[in-house]
PDB file of C-alpha atoms and ligand atoms in Angstrom:
ATOM      1  CA  MET A   1      60.312-265.908 -12.733  1.00 29.00           C
ATOM      2  CA  HIS A   2      59.984-263.408 -10.274  1.00 31.00           C
ATOM      3  CA  GLY A   3      63.995-262.174 -10.449  1.00 32.00           C
ATOM      4  CA  ARG A   4      64.758-259.022  -9.394  1.00 31.00           C
ATOM      5  CA  PRO A   5      66.080-256.987 -12.043  1.00 31.00           C
ATOM      6  CA  ALA A   6      69.802-257.234 -10.949  1.00 31.00           C
ATOM      7  CA  PHE A   7      72.050-254.018 -10.570  1.00 29.00           C
ATOM      8  CA  ALA A   8      74.792-255.040 -12.161  1.00 31.00           C
ATOM      9  CA  ARG A   9      76.331-250.858 -12.923  1.00 31.00           C
ATOM     10  CA  ARG A  10      77.931-249.682 -16.299  1.00 30.00           C
ATOM     11  CA  GLU A  11      78.911-245.809 -16.074  1.00 28.00           C
ATOM     12  CA  VAL A  12      79.199-244.232 -18.864  1.00 26.00           C
ATOM     13  CA  LEU A  13      80.909-240.743 -18.877  1.00 26.00           C
ATOM     14  CA  ARG A  14      79.170-238.930 -22.172  1.00 27.00           C
ATOM     15  CA  GLY A  15      79.641-235.383 -23.321  1.00 27.00           C
ATOM     16  CA  PHE A  16      76.215-234.284 -25.697  1.00 26.00           C
ATOM     17  CA  ALA A  17      75.393-231.140 -27.261  1.00 27.00           C
ATOM     18  CA  GLY A  18      72.149-229.574 -26.821  1.00 28.00           C
ATOM     19  CA  CYS A  19      71.022-231.768 -23.639  1.00 30.00           C
ATOM     20  CA  THR A  20      71.443-230.590 -20.976  1.00 27.00           C
ATOM     21  CA  ALA A  21      74.200-233.589 -19.334  1.00 28.00           C
ATOM     22  CA  GLY A  22      76.917-235.855 -19.825  1.00 26.00           C
ATOM     23  CA  LEU A  23      75.422-238.775 -20.040  1.00 27.00           C
ATOM     24  CA  LEU A  24      75.881-241.664 -17.832  1.00 27.00           C
ATOM     25  CA  ILE A  25      74.239-244.574 -17.782  1.00 28.00           C
ATOM     26  CA  VAL A  26      73.239-247.330 -15.627  1.00 32.00           C
ATOM     27  CA  GLU A  27      72.567-250.757 -16.639  1.00 32.00           C
ATOM     28  CA  LEU A  28      70.113-253.208 -14.873  1.00 33.00           C
ATOM     29  CA  ALA A  29      71.451-255.926 -15.854  1.00 35.00           C
ATOM     30  CA  GLY A  30      69.955-259.302 -16.572  1.00 35.00           C
ATOM     31  CA  ALA A  31      72.698-261.461 -15.690  1.00 35.00           C
ATOM     32  CA  GLU A  32      72.831-261.568 -12.080  1.00 37.00           C
ATOM     33  CA  ALA A  33      68.832-261.808 -12.081  1.00 36.00           C
ATOM     34  CA  GLY A  34      67.618-264.128  -9.049  1.00 36.00           C
ATOM     35  CA  SER A  35      70.739-263.204  -7.631  1.00 42.00           C
ATOM     36  CA  ALA A  36      70.622-261.663  -3.589  1.00 43.00           C
ATOM     37  CA  HIS A  37      73.634-259.205  -4.446  1.00 43.00           C
ATOM     38  CA  GLY A  38      72.407-257.276  -7.582  1.00 51.00           C
ATOM     39  CA  LEU A  39      71.166-254.534  -5.850  1.00 63.00           C
ATOM     40  CA  ALA A  40      74.164-254.443  -2.356  1.00 68.00           C
ATOM     41  CA  SER A  41      76.415-251.880  -4.765  1.00 71.00           C
ATOM     42  CA  TYR A  42      73.216-249.467  -4.354  1.00 74.00           C
ATOM     43  CA  VAL A  43      71.745-251.054  -0.962  1.00 78.00           C
ATOM     44  CA  GLN A  44      74.637-249.917   0.832  1.00 80.00           C
ATOM     45  CA  ASN A  45      75.076-246.438   1.374  1.00 88.00           C
ATOM     46  CA  SER A  46      71.018-245.862   1.176  1.00 93.00           C
ATOM     47  CA  GLY A  47      69.147-243.229   2.706  1.00 96.00           C
ATOM     48  CA  LEU A  48      66.471-245.774   2.632  1.00 94.00           C
ATOM     49  CA  VAL A  49      68.368-247.582   4.940  1.00 94.00           C
ATOM     50  CA  THR A  50      70.549-245.505   6.748  1.00 95.00           C
ATOM     51  CA  GLU A  51      68.220-242.610   7.039  1.00 96.00           C
ATOM     52  CA  ARG A  52      70.568-240.182   6.903  1.00 97.00           C
ATOM     53  CA  PRO A  53      71.437-239.086   2.592  1.00 97.00           C
ATOM     54  CA  LYS A  54      73.756-240.606   1.320  1.00 95.00           C
ATOM     55  CA  PRO A  55      77.057-238.556   0.683  1.00 94.00           C
ATOM     56  CA  LEU A  56      77.852-236.739  -2.314  1.00 93.00           C
ATOM     57  CA  PRO A  57      81.185-238.555  -4.585  1.00 87.00           C
ATOM     58  CA  TYR A  58      81.673-235.253  -5.406  1.00 91.00           C
ATOM     59  CA  GLN A  59      81.956-231.285  -4.602  1.00 93.00           C
ATOM     60  CA  GLU A  60      81.737-230.554  -8.307  1.00 92.00           C
ATOM     61  CA  ILE A  61      82.088-231.488 -11.381  1.00 91.00           C
ATOM     62  CA  PRO A  62      84.278-229.427 -13.434  1.00 91.00           C
ATOM     63  CA  GLY A  63      83.060-227.672 -16.421  1.00 90.00           C
ATOM     64  CA  PHE A  64      79.393-229.657 -15.804  1.00 91.00           C
ATOM     65  CA  LEU A  65      78.275-228.624 -12.790  1.00 90.00           C
ATOM     66  CA  SER A  66      79.420-225.808  -9.709  1.00 91.00           C
ATOM     67  CA  ALA A  67      79.121-227.195  -6.095  1.00 93.00           C
ATOM     68  CA  GLN A  68      76.556-223.798  -5.967  1.00 93.00           C
ATOM     69  CA  GLN A  69      74.825-225.797  -7.872  1.00 91.00           C
ATOM     70  CA  LEU A  70      75.076-229.186  -6.159  1.00 92.00           C
ATOM     71  CA  ALA A  71      74.770-228.610  -2.893  1.00 94.00           C
ATOM     72  CA  PRO A  72      72.003-227.154  -2.531  1.00 94.00           C
ATOM     73  CA  HIS A  73      69.939-230.019  -4.670  1.00 93.00           C
ATOM     74  CA  HIS A  74      71.795-232.550  -2.927  1.00 95.00           C
ATOM     75  CA  ALA A  75      70.884-230.505   0.964  1.00 96.00           C
ATOM     76  CA  ALA A  76      67.352-229.593  -0.379  1.00 95.00           C
ATOM     77  CA  HIS A  77      65.655-231.606  -2.605  1.00 94.00           C
ATOM     78  CA  TYR A  78      67.298-234.893  -2.198  1.00 96.00           C
ATOM     79  CA  GLY A  79      67.523-234.330   1.794  1.00 97.00           C
ATOM     80  CA  GLY A  80      64.074-233.366   1.948  1.00 97.00           C
ATOM     81  CA  ALA A  81      62.948-235.816   0.492  1.00 96.00           C
ATOM     82  CA  LEU A  82      64.590-238.592   2.555  1.00 98.00           C
ATOM     83  CA  ARG A  83      64.091-235.994   5.794  1.00 98.00           C
ATOM     84  CA  THR A  84      59.277-236.092   4.692  1.00 98.00           C
ATOM     85  CA  LEU A  85      59.460-239.151   3.481  1.00 97.00           C
ATOM     86  CA  ILE A  86      61.000-240.109   6.834  1.00 98.00           C
ATOM     87  CA  SER A  87      58.609-238.523   8.626  1.00 98.00           C
ATOM     88  CA  ASP A  88      55.497-239.234   6.015  1.00 97.00           C
ATOM     89  CA  GLU A  89      56.652-243.378   7.585  1.00 96.00           C
ATOM     90  CA  ASN A  90      56.444-242.538  11.086  1.00 96.00           C
ATOM     91  CA  GLN A  91      53.029-241.357  11.131  1.00 95.00           C
ATOM     92  CA  LEU A  92      52.227-244.258   8.848  1.00 95.00           C
ATOM     93  CA  GLU A  93      53.830-246.390  11.559  1.00 94.00           C
ATOM     94  CA  GLN A  94      52.253-244.370  14.431  1.00 94.00           C
ATOM     95  CA  LEU A  95      48.854-244.794  12.637  1.00 93.00           C
ATOM     96  CA  LEU A  96      49.221-248.626  12.943  1.00 90.00           C
ATOM     97  CA  LYS A  97      50.302-248.667  16.499  1.00 93.00           C
ATOM     98  CA  SER A  98      47.174-246.637  17.607  1.00 92.00           C
ATOM     99  CA  GLY A  99      44.353-248.005  15.574  1.00 87.00           C
ATOM    100  CA  GLN A 100      43.589-244.663  14.737  1.00 82.00           C
ATOM    101  CA  PRO A 101      41.692-243.767  11.232  1.00 82.00           C
ATOM    102  CA  LEU A 102      42.987-241.343   9.430  1.00 89.00           C
ATOM    103  CA  THR A 103      40.016-239.895   6.617  1.00 93.00           C
ATOM    104  CA  THR A 104      40.830-241.767   4.064  1.00 93.00           C
ATOM    105  CA  PRO A 105      41.577-238.691   1.521  1.00 95.00           C
ATOM    106  CA  ALA A 106      44.107-237.569   3.943  1.00 95.00           C
ATOM    107  CA  PHE A 107      45.016-241.455   4.765  1.00 94.00           C
ATOM    108  CA  GLY A 108      45.335-240.924   0.678  1.00 93.00           C
ATOM    109  CA  ALA A 109      47.457-237.751   0.584  1.00 94.00           C
ATOM    110  CA  LEU A 110      50.451-239.240   3.700  1.00 94.00           C
ATOM    111  CA  GLN A 111      50.327-242.888   1.835  1.00 92.00           C
ATOM    112  CA  LYS A 112      50.832-240.849  -2.086  1.00 91.00           C
ATOM    113  CA  ASP A 113      52.878-238.441   0.056  1.00 94.00           C
ATOM    114  CA  ARG A 114      55.821-241.718   0.804  1.00 93.00           C
ATOM    115  CA  VAL A 115      55.754-243.081  -2.250  1.00 91.00           C
ATOM    116  CA  ASN A 116      56.346-239.196  -3.646  1.00 91.00           C
ATOM    117  CA  ARG A 117      59.328-238.402  -1.224  1.00 94.00           C
ATOM    118  CA  ALA A 118      60.993-243.119  -1.291  1.00 92.00           C
ATOM    119  CA  ASN A 119      60.918-242.101  -5.655  1.00 89.00           C
ATOM    120  CA  SER A 120      62.400-238.694  -5.251  1.00 91.00           C
ATOM    121  CA  VAL A 121      65.218-239.964  -3.103  1.00 94.00           C
ATOM    122  CA  VAL A 122      66.164-243.403  -4.876  1.00 89.00           C
ATOM    123  CA  LEU A 123      66.065-240.741  -8.733  1.00 88.00           C
ATOM    124  CA  HIS A 124      68.129-238.294  -6.552  1.00 92.00           C
ATOM    125  CA  GLU A 125      71.117-241.468  -5.282  1.00 92.00           C
ATOM    126  CA  LEU A 126      70.568-242.849  -8.256  1.00 87.00           C
ATOM    127  CA  TYR A 127      71.011-238.692 -10.343  1.00 90.00           C
ATOM    128  CA  PHE A 128      73.905-238.471  -8.145  1.00 90.00           C
ATOM    129  CA  ASP A 129      76.545-241.836  -8.657  1.00 88.00           C
ATOM    130  CA  ASN A 130      75.951-242.088 -12.608  1.00 89.00           C
ATOM    131  CA  MET A 131      77.969-238.366 -12.322  1.00 88.00           C
ATOM    132  CA  ALA A 132      81.032-238.714 -12.492  1.00 82.00           C
ATOM    133  CA  ALA A 133      84.436-236.009 -13.270  1.00 81.00           C
ATOM    134  CA  ARG A 134      85.907-237.534 -16.281  1.00 81.00           C
ATOM    135  CA  PRO A 135      84.414-238.632 -20.200  1.00 79.00           C
ATOM    136  CA  SER A 136      84.516-242.134 -20.042  1.00 73.00           C
ATOM    137  CA  GLN A 137      83.574-244.177 -22.621  1.00 85.00           C
ATOM    138  CA  PRO A 138      80.538-247.488 -22.547  1.00 88.00           C
ATOM    139  CA  PRO A 139      81.986-250.790 -22.094  1.00 90.00           C
ATOM    140  CA  ASP A 140      81.784-253.173 -24.522  1.00 91.00           C
ATOM    141  CA  ASP A 141      78.536-254.781 -22.226  1.00 92.00           C
ATOM    142  CA  ILE A 142      75.917-251.483 -22.907  1.00 91.00           C
ATOM    143  CA  ARG A 143      77.124-250.415 -25.281  1.00 90.00           C
ATOM    144  CA  THR A 144      76.786-253.190 -27.581  1.00 93.00           C
ATOM    145  CA  ALA A 145      72.869-253.979 -25.955  1.00 93.00           C
ATOM    146  CA  LEU A 146      71.976-250.183 -27.105  1.00 92.00           C
ATOM    147  CA  ALA A 147      73.131-250.565 -30.159  1.00 96.00           C
ATOM    148  CA  ARG A 148      70.819-253.872 -30.659  1.00 96.00           C
ATOM    149  CA  ARG A 149      68.080-252.261 -29.624  1.00 96.00           C
ATOM    150  CA  PHE A 150      68.052-248.474 -30.276  1.00 95.00           C
ATOM    151  CA  GLY A 151      70.070-249.339 -33.551  1.00 98.00           C
ATOM    152  CA  SER A 152      73.336-247.510 -32.630  1.00 96.00           C
ATOM    153  CA  LEU A 153      74.933-245.994 -29.787  1.00 92.00           C
ATOM    154  CA  GLU A 154      74.078-242.867 -31.396  1.00 94.00           C
ATOM    155  CA  ARG A 155      70.256-243.516 -32.249  1.00 97.00           C
ATOM    156  CA  TRP A 156      70.401-243.877 -28.932  1.00 93.00           C
ATOM    157  CA  ALA A 157      71.627-240.653 -27.441  1.00 90.00           C
ATOM    158  CA  ASP A 158      68.883-239.122 -29.735  1.00 92.00           C
ATOM    159  CA  ASP A 159      66.512-240.784 -28.266  1.00 93.00           C
ATOM    160  CA  PHE A 160      68.030-240.325 -25.196  1.00 89.00           C
ATOM    161  CA  ARG A 161      68.277-237.194 -25.519  1.00 90.00           C
ATOM    162  CA  ALA A 162      64.728-235.859 -26.668  1.00 91.00           C
ATOM    163  CA  THR A 163      63.034-238.262 -23.724  1.00 88.00           C
ATOM    164  CA  CYS A 164      64.573-235.287 -21.200  1.00 86.00           C
ATOM    165  CA  MET A 165      63.781-232.302 -23.182  1.00 89.00           C
ATOM    166  CA  ALA A 166      60.314-233.832 -23.422  1.00 87.00           C
ATOM    167  CA  ALA A 167      60.141-235.032 -19.533  1.00 86.00           C
ATOM    168  CA  GLY A 168      59.717-232.284 -17.592  1.00 85.00           C
ATOM    169  CA  GLY A 169      61.022-234.805 -14.039  1.00 88.00           C
ATOM    170  CA  TRP A 170      63.292-237.258 -15.407  1.00 89.00           C
ATOM    171  CA  GLY A 171      64.312-238.380 -17.926  1.00 87.00           C
ATOM    172  CA  ILE A 172      65.806-242.131 -17.452  1.00 89.00           C
ATOM    173  CA  LEU A 173      67.059-245.604 -19.139  1.00 88.00           C
ATOM    174  CA  ALA A 174      65.587-248.581 -17.866  1.00 87.00           C
ATOM    175  CA  ARG A 175      65.305-252.388 -18.138  1.00 86.00           C
ATOM    176  CA  ASP A 176      61.724-253.618 -17.552  1.00 84.00           C
ATOM    177  CA  ALA A 177      61.675-257.020 -15.411  1.00 81.00           C
ATOM    178  CA  VAL A 178      59.751-258.106 -18.028  1.00 81.00           C
ATOM    179  CA  ASN A 179      60.504-258.235 -20.973  1.00 85.00           C
ATOM    180  CA  GLY A 180      64.513-257.352 -20.370  1.00 84.00           C
ATOM    181  CA  ARG A 181      64.384-254.422 -23.156  1.00 88.00           C
ATOM    182  CA  LEU A 182      66.002-251.070 -22.473  1.00 90.00           C
ATOM    183  CA  TYR A 183      63.909-248.188 -22.859  1.00 91.00           C
ATOM    184  CA  ASN A 184      64.924-244.354 -22.622  1.00 90.00           C
ATOM    185  CA  VAL A 185      61.380-243.398 -20.414  1.00 88.00           C
ATOM    186  CA  ALA A 186      60.198-239.360 -18.880  1.00 87.00           C
ATOM    187  CA  SER A 187      58.339-239.209 -15.816  1.00 85.00           C
ATOM    188  CA  ASP A 188      57.492-236.144 -14.493  1.00 84.00           C
ATOM    189  CA  LEU A 189      56.166-236.746 -10.761  1.00 81.00           C
ATOM    190  CA  HIS A 190      58.403-239.233  -8.770  1.00 74.00           C
ATOM    191  CA  GLU A 191      54.903-240.978  -7.390  1.00 66.00           C
ATOM    192  CA  VAL A 192      53.504-242.087 -10.889  1.00 69.00           C
ATOM    193  CA  GLY A 193      54.247-245.830 -10.725  1.00 56.00           C
ATOM    194  CA  VAL A 194      54.742-247.075  -7.328  1.00 60.00           C
ATOM    195  CA  LEU A 195      58.425-247.933  -6.145  1.00 69.00           C
ATOM    196  CA  TRP A 196      61.715-247.963  -8.370  1.00 68.00           C
ATOM    197  CA  PHE A 197      63.381-251.371  -8.535  1.00 70.00           C
ATOM    198  CA  GLY A 198      59.800-252.887  -5.526  1.00 75.00           C
ATOM    199  CA  GLN A 199      58.507-255.628  -7.288  1.00 72.00           C
ATOM    200  CA  PRO A 200      55.222-256.871  -6.296  1.00 68.00           C
ATOM    201  CA  LEU A 201      54.210-259.102  -3.768  1.00 77.00           C
ATOM    202  CA  LEU A 202      50.770-258.625  -3.507  1.00 79.00           C
ATOM    203  CA  VAL A 203      48.486-256.457  -5.434  1.00 74.00           C
ATOM    204  CA  CYS A 204      44.187-255.979  -6.010  1.00 80.00           C
ATOM    205  CA  ASP A 205      42.900-254.236  -8.318  1.00 81.00           C
ATOM    206  CA  VAL A 206      40.667-251.569  -7.687  1.00 78.00           C
ATOM    207  CA  TYR A 207      39.482-250.510 -10.851  1.00 81.00           C
ATOM    208  CA  GLU A 208      35.691-250.724 -10.209  1.00 91.00           C
ATOM    209  CA  HIS A 209      35.589-252.556 -13.643  1.00 79.00           C
ATOM    210  CA  ALA A 210      37.780-255.543 -10.652  1.00 81.00           C
ATOM    211  CA  TYR A 211      34.328-255.560  -8.377  1.00 91.00           C
ATOM    212  CA  TYR A 212      31.279-253.985 -10.193  1.00 92.00           C
ATOM    213  CA  VAL A 213      29.430-256.429 -11.551  1.00 88.00           C
ATOM    214  CA  ASP A 214      30.180-258.206  -8.039  1.00 90.00           C
ATOM    215  CA  TYR A 215      29.365-255.449  -5.401  1.00 92.00           C
ATOM    216  CA  GLN A 216      28.096-251.964  -7.473  1.00 92.00           C
ATOM    217  CA  ASN A 217      30.230-250.013  -5.273  1.00 92.00           C
ATOM    218  CA  ARG A 218      29.949-251.840  -2.576  1.00 91.00           C
ATOM    219  CA  LYS A 219      34.093-251.182  -2.982  1.00 89.00           C
ATOM    220  CA  GLY A 220      34.908-251.673   1.160  1.00 90.00           C
ATOM    221  CA  ASP A 221      33.099-255.650   0.451  1.00 90.00           C
ATOM    222  CA  TYR A 222      35.434-256.290  -2.618  1.00 88.00           C
ATOM    223  CA  VAL A 223      38.588-255.517  -0.836  1.00 87.00           C
ATOM    224  CA  GLU A 224      37.474-257.121   2.243  1.00 88.00           C
ATOM    225  CA  LYS A 225      36.595-260.722   0.859  1.00 87.00           C
ATOM    226  CA  PHE A 226      40.023-259.981  -1.385  1.00 82.00           C
ATOM    227  CA  LEU A 227      41.578-260.973   1.861  1.00 75.00           C
ATOM    228  CA  GLN A 228      39.859-262.968   2.788  1.00 85.00           C
ATOM    229  CA  HIS A 229      40.709-264.804  -0.494  1.00 83.00           C
ATOM    230  CA  ILE A 230      44.691-264.335  -0.975  1.00 80.00           C
ATOM    231  CA  ASP A 231      47.130-267.349  -2.262  1.00 84.00           C
ATOM    232  CA  TRP A 232      50.083-266.414   0.554  1.00 78.00           C
ATOM    233  CA  GLY A 233      51.818-269.800  -0.942  1.00 88.00           C
ATOM    234  CA  GLU A 234      52.178-266.941  -4.037  1.00 80.00           C
ATOM    235  CA  VAL A 235      53.058-264.746  -2.230  1.00 77.00           C
ATOM    236  CA  ASN A 236      55.185-266.310   0.241  1.00 83.00           C
ATOM    237  CA  ARG A 237      57.531-267.066  -2.941  1.00 82.00           C
ATOM    238  CA  ARG A 238      57.405-263.164  -5.543  1.00 83.00           C
ATOM    239  CA  PHE A 239      58.874-262.612  -1.367  1.00 76.00           C
ATOM    240  CA  ARG A 240      62.029-265.184  -1.287  1.00 83.00           C
ATOM    241  CA  ALA A 241      62.348-264.446  -5.022  1.00 78.00           C
ATOM    242  CA  ALA A 242      63.203-260.915  -4.565  1.00 74.00           C
ATOM    243  CA  GLY A 243      65.539-262.349  -1.834  1.00 68.00           C
TER     244      GLY A 243
HETATM  245 FE1  LIG B 301      66.272-233.024  -8.195  1.00 77.70          FE
END
């Protein structure tokens, strides 16, 4: 029931007048839900695993993106995000080992920056990997799924184009792991949301509505009690399901 969104990729390049790029579709297929193999192709060379930038699969895409465009994007933006992520991780690791507390704002800034950078790494890797030099046609699986969801491939393209135009950061086709539906979504900040592909294992609601009746402004007391009342059996089941 907590099956992972398996990452069976179906790549398609289409040229769209009025949109900045040919669009490649990444399908997060449900067919392999629960499989430990679904993310294998992504995980293998991700900078999140190797701590080194995943190489570009090309130097340029003639007629679309030049080497002058791609190289600094890959090296400075993607590579920079990965370098900062590693730095954030190291700082947080040192904090854990040393037990030396940061102020809450400083700790919060570091935590949020880590998520920002990690999401930037993931999104850039998906982006670079879902472009190709030659146009192709959607295979039946994704074509059928998009037509079923959006009415037709063309209507999906219209919606995706509009999503790209409306987004300040990313336009994304995604499959929601809960209801299995496809969505075109706009994301303006890497850190809004949680880690892409992340599957929640333990969740604590820290909105005031979750504790104010019992704890008023004593949020720390509420969190401490929460920690004492974790159903670790359920957490472990989620962990195992995530592979
Ligand atoms: Fe970028």
